[in-house]
Short mmCIF file of C-alpha atoms in Angstrom, two decimals:
data_model
loop_
_atom_site.label_atom_id
_atom_site.label_comp_id
_atom_site.label_asym_id
_atom_site.label_seq_id
_atom_site.Cartn_x
_atom_site.Cartn_y
_atom_site.Cartn_z
CA UNK A 1 125.32 126.35 126.19
CA UNK A 2 126.59 124.10 123.51
CA UNK A 3 123.34 122.36 121.92
CA UNK A 4 125.34 120.10 119.57
CA UNK A 5 127.43 118.40 122.86
CA UNK A 6 123.89 118.41 124.86
CA UNK A 7 121.99 116.52 122.17
CA UNK A 8 124.96 114.00 122.42
CA UNK A 9 125.12 113.76 126.28
CA UNK A 10 121.17 113.61 126.35
CA UNK A 11 121.51 110.84 124.46
CA UNK A 12 123.38 108.80 126.82
CA UNK A 13 121.82 110.18 129.60
CA UNK A 14 118.52 108.96 128.25
CA UNK A 15 120.01 105.54 127.34
CA UNK A 16 121.48 105.14 131.60
CA UNK A 17 117.74 106.49 132.96
CA UNK A 18 116.12 103.91 130.38
CA UNK A 19 118.36 101.02 131.31
CA UNK A 20 117.71 101.52 134.88
CA UNK A 21 113.90 102.62 135.28
CA UNK A 22 113.35 99.19 132.15
CA UNK A 23 111.94 102.60 130.28
CA UNK A 24 113.55 101.61 126.65
CA UNK A 25 111.27 102.34 123.93
CA UNK A 26 111.05 100.90 120.52
CA UNK A 27 109.78 101.77 117.13
CA UNK A 28 105.95 100.82 117.73
CA UNK A 29 106.57 102.15 122.06
CA UNK A 30 107.90 105.43 120.40
CA UNK A 31 104.61 106.28 118.25
CA UNK A 32 102.56 105.67 120.71
CA UNK A 33 104.14 107.74 123.15
CA UNK A 34 104.45 110.39 120.33
CA UNK A 35 100.53 109.98 120.34
CA UNK A 36 99.95 110.74 124.03
CA UNK A 37 102.13 113.92 123.95
CA UNK A 38 99.96 115.00 120.87
CA UNK A 39 97.03 114.82 122.55
CA UNK A 40 98.78 116.09 126.41
CA UNK A 41 98.89 119.68 127.36
CA UNK A 42 102.73 120.75 126.67
CA UNK A 43 102.65 124.03 129.20
CA UNK A 44 102.77 120.56 131.89
CA UNK A 45 106.08 119.99 132.95
CA UNK A 46 105.88 116.14 132.98
CA UNK A 47 104.59 116.59 129.50
CA UNK A 48 107.61 118.07 128.69
CA UNK A 49 109.67 115.52 130.25
CA UNK A 50 108.12 112.89 128.06
CA UNK A 51 108.65 115.28 125.18
CA UNK A 52 112.86 115.22 126.24
CA UNK A 53 112.83 111.65 126.76
CA UNK A 54 111.60 110.17 123.34
CA UNK A 55 113.27 112.75 121.20
CA UNK A 56 116.91 111.62 122.78
CA UNK A 57 116.16 108.15 123.48
CA UNK A 58 114.81 107.79 119.67
CA UNK A 59 117.83 109.80 118.54
CA UNK A 60 120.04 107.23 120.48
CA UNK A 61 118.26 104.45 119.31
CA UNK A 62 119.47 105.43 115.73
CA UNK A 63 122.37 106.96 116.42
CA UNK A 64 121.49 110.51 115.35
CA UNK A 65 124.74 112.82 114.99
CA UNK A 66 124.51 116.33 115.83
CA UNK A 67 123.71 118.84 113.57
CA UNK A 68 124.92 122.33 112.90
CA UNK A 69 121.45 123.88 112.84
CA UNK A 70 121.36 123.50 116.62
CA UNK A 71 124.21 125.86 117.13
CA UNK A 72 121.85 128.41 114.94
CA UNK A 73 118.39 128.11 116.62
CA UNK A 74 118.57 131.27 118.48
CA UNK A 75 119.15 133.95 115.32
CA UNK A 76 116.01 135.94 115.34
CA UNK A 77 115.85 134.84 111.40
CA UNK A 78 115.22 131.41 112.66
CA UNK A 79 112.20 131.83 115.21
CA UNK A 80 109.84 130.61 112.57
CA UNK A 81 111.42 127.24 111.51
CA UNK A 82 111.76 126.52 115.28
CA UNK A 83 108.45 127.92 116.68
CA UNK A 84 106.15 125.47 118.77
CA UNK A 85 103.88 125.47 116.18
CA UNK A 86 106.25 123.25 113.95
CA UNK A 87 106.55 120.35 116.82
CA UNK A 88 103.25 118.47 115.64
CA UNK A 89 104.43 118.32 112.37
CA UNK A 90 108.32 117.18 113.17
CA UNK A 91 106.78 114.68 115.76
CA UNK A 92 104.15 112.97 112.97
CA UNK A 93 107.06 113.09 110.44
CA UNK A 94 109.31 111.08 112.92
CA UNK A 95 105.88 108.65 113.82
CA UNK A 96 105.57 107.66 110.12
CA UNK A 97 109.40 107.04 109.60
CA UNK A 98 109.24 104.43 112.84
CA UNK A 99 106.47 103.22 111.00
CA UNK A 100 107.85 102.54 107.63
CA UNK A 101 111.01 101.12 109.90
CA UNK A 102 109.07 98.71 111.45
CA UNK A 103 107.03 97.15 109.18
CA UNK A 104 109.87 96.62 106.39
CA UNK A 105 109.59 92.71 105.72
CA UNK A 106 111.78 90.66 103.48
CA UNK A 107 112.26 91.30 99.38
CA UNK A 108 114.45 90.82 96.64
CA UNK A 109 115.20 95.08 96.71
CA UNK A 110 115.63 97.39 99.27
CA UNK A 111 112.53 99.58 99.81
CA UNK A 112 112.76 103.07 98.49
CA UNK A 113 110.64 106.24 100.59
CA UNK A 114 110.78 109.84 101.02
CA UNK A 115 110.21 110.38 104.37
CA UNK A 116 112.05 112.52 106.56
CA UNK A 117 115.26 110.50 108.42
CA UNK A 118 115.16 109.83 112.42
CA UNK A 119 118.42 111.80 112.09
CA UNK A 120 116.94 114.66 110.66
CA UNK A 121 113.68 114.21 112.96
CA UNK A 122 115.65 113.98 115.82
CA UNK A 123 117.66 117.32 115.19
CA UNK A 124 114.49 119.69 114.57
CA UNK A 125 112.79 118.20 117.53
CA UNK A 126 115.66 118.95 119.79
CA UNK A 127 116.16 122.25 118.74
CA UNK A 128 112.52 123.14 119.22
CA UNK A 129 112.55 121.98 122.61
CA UNK A 130 116.16 123.05 123.55
CA UNK A 131 114.75 126.82 122.45
CA UNK A 132 111.26 126.39 124.29
CA UNK A 133 111.95 124.35 127.05
CA UNK A 134 115.45 125.27 128.20
CA UNK A 135 115.07 124.77 132.11
CA UNK A 136 114.40 120.71 131.32
CA UNK A 137 117.44 120.38 129.80
CA UNK A 138 119.65 121.69 133.23
CA UNK A 139 118.32 118.45 134.84
CA UNK A 140 116.82 115.95 132.63
CA UNK A 141 116.89 113.10 134.81
CA UNK A 142 114.98 114.46 137.48
CA UNK A 143 112.30 115.37 134.99
CA UNK A 144 112.30 112.14 133.60
CA UNK A 145 111.98 110.74 137.23
CA UNK A 146 108.61 112.98 137.84
CA UNK A 147 107.22 111.89 134.76
CA UNK A 148 108.21 107.96 135.47
CA UNK A 149 104.50 106.94 135.67
CA UNK A 150 103.35 108.36 132.55
CA UNK A 151 106.83 106.77 130.48
CA UNK A 152 106.45 103.29 132.27
CA UNK A 153 103.17 102.22 130.34
CA UNK A 154 105.20 102.67 126.78
CA UNK A 155 108.70 100.44 128.18
CA UNK A 156 109.28 97.92 125.54
CA UNK A 157 109.37 94.24 126.52
CA UNK A 158 112.94 93.87 126.81
CA UNK A 159 113.04 90.40 126.06
CA UNK A 160 112.14 91.11 122.69
CA UNK A 161 115.11 91.93 120.06
CA UNK A 162 115.75 95.67 119.88
CA UNK A 163 118.64 96.57 117.33
CA UNK A 164 120.24 99.58 119.97
CA UNK A 165 119.98 97.77 123.07
CA UNK A 166 120.79 94.03 121.96
CA UNK A 167 123.83 92.23 123.90
CA UNK A 168 125.31 91.91 120.50
CA UNK A 169 125.62 95.38 119.73
CA UNK A 170 126.87 97.05 123.45
CA UNK A 171 129.48 94.70 123.20
CA UNK A 172 130.23 95.49 120.03
CA UNK A 173 130.58 98.55 120.73
CA UNK A 174 132.99 98.49 123.40
CA UNK A 175 135.15 97.19 121.04
CA UNK A 176 134.88 100.06 118.91
CA UNK A 177 135.92 102.16 121.63
CA UNK A 178 139.12 100.01 121.22
CA UNK A 179 140.02 99.11 117.88
CA UNK A 180 142.88 101.21 116.12
CA UNK A 181 140.53 101.63 113.08
CA UNK A 182 140.32 105.46 112.76
CA UNK A 183 137.16 105.73 111.28
CA UNK A 184 135.50 103.37 113.78
CA UNK A 185 134.45 105.53 116.54
CA UNK A 186 132.62 108.17 114.29
CA UNK A 187 130.49 104.76 113.41
CA UNK A 188 126.98 104.20 113.48
CA UNK A 189 126.13 100.70 113.95
CA UNK A 190 123.63 98.09 115.24
CA UNK A 191 123.66 94.49 116.60
CA UNK A 192 122.16 91.69 115.57
CA UNK A 193 119.81 89.44 118.36
CA UNK A 194 121.29 86.81 120.15
CA UNK A 195 122.29 82.87 118.79
CA UNK A 196 120.15 80.43 119.83
CA UNK A 197 121.68 77.04 120.82
CA UNK A 198 118.00 75.55 120.77
CA UNK A 199 117.96 76.09 117.12
CA UNK A 200 120.04 74.91 114.14
CA UNK A 201 122.66 76.53 112.34
CA UNK A 202 120.64 77.50 109.45
CA UNK A 203 117.35 78.93 111.65
CA UNK A 204 119.51 81.35 113.37
CA UNK A 205 120.81 82.83 110.18
CA UNK A 206 117.47 82.60 108.91
CA UNK A 207 116.30 85.46 112.27
CA UNK A 208 119.44 87.13 111.42
CA UNK A 209 119.10 87.82 107.66
CA UNK A 210 115.87 89.57 108.71
CA UNK A 211 117.16 91.62 111.20
CA UNK A 212 120.38 92.65 108.47
CA UNK A 213 117.55 93.09 105.85
CA UNK A 214 115.67 95.67 108.17
CA UNK A 215 119.40 97.41 109.04
CA UNK A 216 120.05 97.88 105.29
CA UNK A 217 116.91 98.94 104.58
CA UNK A 218 117.47 102.12 106.47
CA UNK A 219 121.43 102.28 106.51
CA UNK A 220 121.37 104.63 103.59
CA UNK A 221 118.91 107.67 104.98
CA UNK A 222 120.23 107.61 108.43
CA UNK A 223 123.91 107.02 107.65
CA UNK A 224 124.72 103.28 109.37
CA UNK A 225 127.84 102.09 108.26
CA UNK A 226 128.01 98.26 109.58
CA UNK A 227 125.48 95.51 111.21
CA UNK A 228 127.57 92.74 113.95
CA UNK A 229 126.82 89.27 113.93
CA UNK A 230 127.64 87.19 117.17
CA UNK A 231 128.24 83.11 117.15
CA UNK A 232 129.58 81.37 120.24
CA UNK A 233 133.33 81.53 120.50
CA UNK A 234 133.78 77.60 119.14
CA UNK A 235 132.94 78.96 115.95
CA UNK A 236 136.21 80.46 115.80
CA UNK A 237 138.46 78.36 117.40
CA UNK A 238 140.69 78.01 115.37
CA UNK A 239 141.47 79.35 112.13
CA UNK A 240 140.28 76.08 109.90
CA UNK A 241 137.07 76.32 112.30
CA UNK A 242 136.80 80.34 111.48
CA UNK A 243 137.07 80.02 107.67
CA UNK A 244 134.64 76.65 107.79
CA UNK A 245 132.53 78.75 110.25
CA UNK A 246 132.87 82.03 106.96
CA UNK A 247 131.93 79.28 104.57
CA UNK A 248 128.70 78.00 106.22
CA UNK A 249 127.59 81.21 107.16
CA UNK A 250 127.74 82.80 103.13
CA UNK A 251 125.86 79.43 102.45
CA UNK A 252 123.43 79.81 105.11
CA UNK A 253 122.55 83.39 103.95
CA UNK A 254 122.85 82.51 100.31
CA UNK A 255 119.82 79.92 100.89
CA UNK A 256 117.30 82.81 102.15
CA UNK A 257 118.70 85.52 99.62
CA UNK A 258 115.52 86.67 98.60
CA UNK A 259 117.28 87.94 95.29
CA UNK A 260 118.49 84.40 95.06
CA UNK A 261 122.05 85.59 94.45
CA UNK A 262 124.23 83.18 92.14
CA UNK A 263 127.43 84.87 93.64
CA UNK A 264 128.83 81.65 95.67
CA UNK A 265 128.43 79.66 92.00
CA UNK A 266 131.20 82.26 90.56
CA UNK A 267 134.71 82.08 90.16
CA UNK A 268 135.42 83.85 94.00
CA UNK A 269 138.89 84.44 93.33
CA UNK A 270 138.28 86.33 90.40
CA UNK A 271 139.35 90.36 90.91
CA UNK A 272 135.60 92.42 91.88
CA UNK A 273 134.26 89.26 93.13
CA UNK A 274 132.02 90.33 96.31
CA UNK A 275 129.33 88.30 98.28
CA UNK A 276 125.81 89.68 97.70
CA UNK A 277 122.98 89.51 99.53
CA UNK A 278 119.41 91.29 98.86
CA UNK A 279 120.99 92.63 95.55
CA UNK A 280 123.86 94.54 97.61
CA UNK A 281 127.62 93.91 97.61
CA UNK A 282 129.20 93.86 100.94
CA UNK A 283 132.34 93.25 102.96
CA UNK A 284 132.38 91.40 105.54
CA UNK A 285 135.53 91.12 108.69
CA UNK A 286 135.82 88.33 110.63
CA UNK A 287 136.80 88.32 114.42
CA UNK A 288 137.67 84.95 116.22
CA UNK A 289 138.77 83.68 119.70
CA UNK A 290 141.40 81.77 117.81
CA UNK A 291 143.74 85.13 117.30
CA UNK A 292 146.15 86.64 119.56
CA UNK A 293 145.22 89.55 121.90
CA UNK A 294 146.95 91.54 120.20
CA UNK A 295 145.77 90.64 116.68
CA UNK A 296 143.77 93.08 114.57
CA UNK A 297 140.85 90.59 114.55
CA UNK A 298 140.93 89.39 118.15
CA UNK A 299 137.38 90.36 119.03
CA UNK A 300 139.37 92.77 122.01
CA UNK A 301 138.92 89.97 124.63
CA UNK A 302 135.27 89.34 124.13
CA UNK A 303 134.47 85.13 124.28
CA UNK A 304 132.83 85.33 121.17
CA UNK A 305 133.03 85.05 117.67
CA UNK A 306 131.97 88.05 115.48
CA UNK A 307 131.01 89.04 111.96
CA UNK A 308 130.61 92.62 110.77
CA UNK A 309 128.76 93.59 107.18
CA UNK A 310 129.53 96.68 105.52
CA UNK A 311 127.54 96.59 102.54
CA UNK A 312 129.16 98.50 99.85
CA UNK A 313 126.56 101.88 99.51
CA UNK A 314 127.99 102.53 102.74
CA UNK A 315 131.79 101.87 102.65
CA UNK A 316 132.12 103.29 99.12
CA UNK A 317 130.36 106.74 100.56
CA UNK A 318 132.36 106.87 103.51
CA UNK A 319 134.45 110.18 103.27
CA UNK A 320 137.87 108.58 103.93
CA UNK A 321 137.40 106.36 101.11
CA UNK A 322 135.94 108.62 97.98
CA UNK A 323 137.66 111.48 96.16
CA UNK A 324 140.92 109.28 95.58
CA UNK A 325 141.70 109.21 99.13
CA UNK A 326 140.91 105.35 99.98
CA UNK A 327 145.05 104.62 99.47
CA UNK A 328 146.02 107.15 101.66
CA UNK A 329 143.20 105.99 104.25
CA UNK A 330 143.92 102.74 103.77
CA UNK A 331 147.84 103.89 104.99
CA UNK A 332 146.56 105.66 107.81
CA UNK A 333 144.60 102.74 109.51
CA UNK A 334 147.74 100.58 108.53
CA UNK A 335 149.73 102.65 110.71
CA UNK A 336 148.17 103.27 113.47
CA UNK A 337 147.84 99.05 113.62
CA UNK A 338 151.02 98.78 113.18
CA UNK A 339 152.16 101.66 116.17
CA UNK A 340 149.83 99.45 118.79
CA UNK A 341 151.86 96.48 117.60
CA UNK A 342 149.06 94.91 115.58
CA UNK A 343 149.83 95.00 112.15
CA UNK A 344 148.55 93.19 108.90
CA UNK A 345 149.98 93.02 105.71
CA UNK A 346 148.23 93.07 102.25
CA UNK A 347 150.84 91.69 99.82
CA UNK A 348 149.25 88.45 98.51
CA UNK A 349 145.60 89.61 99.72
CA UNK A 350 144.73 92.31 96.94
CA UNK A 351 141.07 90.58 96.88
CA UNK A 352 138.60 91.80 99.08
CA UNK A 353 137.85 88.24 99.71
CA UNK A 354 141.18 87.52 100.56
CA UNK A 355 140.68 89.81 103.36
CA UNK A 356 137.18 88.83 104.95
CA UNK A 357 139.62 86.49 107.44
CA UNK A 358 143.44 87.63 108.19
CA UNK A 359 146.06 85.02 108.83
CA UNK A 360 147.43 84.42 111.87
CA UNK A 361 150.93 86.51 111.31
CA UNK A 362 151.24 89.63 109.11
CA UNK A 363 152.97 87.79 106.37
CA UNK A 364 151.15 84.77 106.30
CA UNK A 365 149.68 83.93 103.17
CA UNK A 366 146.04 84.32 102.42
CA UNK A 367 143.47 82.43 104.04
CA UNK A 368 141.69 80.41 101.33
CA UNK A 369 137.92 80.29 103.12
CA UNK A 370 135.78 79.74 100.07
CA UNK A 371 137.91 75.80 100.03
CA UNK A 372 135.29 74.93 102.57
CA UNK A 373 132.13 75.66 100.67
CA UNK A 374 129.92 72.52 99.61
#
């Protein structure tokens, strides 16, 4: 049995089952379900089903990748490391990490912690589960269905925002599947809450900023790559409108910046300028409905305006952008877009700020969105 593949496929199966049966989890419900498991008899199949469910759905919510340890667990020398006696320790470690994540509040600097990542916890837990409860892996859904009455009380309120289940995230992931960027399919992403037409622009951005701060606070440890925000299509009806929206968005974010950055008051066209929020510089990719379908910044046919944030601490650690590989990687990405009739051009767009928005034609001058800052 290929446990690396089982771990990945199991997450998708947990997502489908949870969505169909309305048993999706959030951090708090996961903590409560773990408490239930720790107090229950693991010899019972239904308890085992609850265990696999909480492992795989949490792994999905945090986009945990399979680690090589899953191929090592059946070696005799690994028996002690993955004994059932180790299970409570790893479950409690997961509780502690999720407890920290759910109570993150916006502050001037991203909070530090020495907790075990969800990535590591879920891999360790899946290794123990696979080693001791292998028959359950053969038909996860049947076991989850039998334990459904136990799982339902721990279901989250689906009307409350949860990053991995948000409409923004789910639609954005469909776009990720279609993009010509060679690195995108291997990334971990979250999406912001939905735009609320009953709120002002500033109030919507304040809500997004809270979601974004939580994302940035765990992105380093969990290896996330970016955060998607979705606006109505009207905010990118034309290139000028999209430029105005970016300027307004940055100004609104700047107003609620916990670190009170002065970045928008600096010379934006100076080499090295970056938009900074919560003391973290970042890159923005804007997608708009003003672009034709074969344009690299078209939102892949979806009728929304998308903004994709990548903090530098994530972007600059990407294997394809380190150790002198950046230029080669960028050329490979451009070649792939060009091969699919979606070419873009960086001549006259050497500054990062000139690439937040792309012009209609690849060789057109850079879009000076910053002229709309007030």
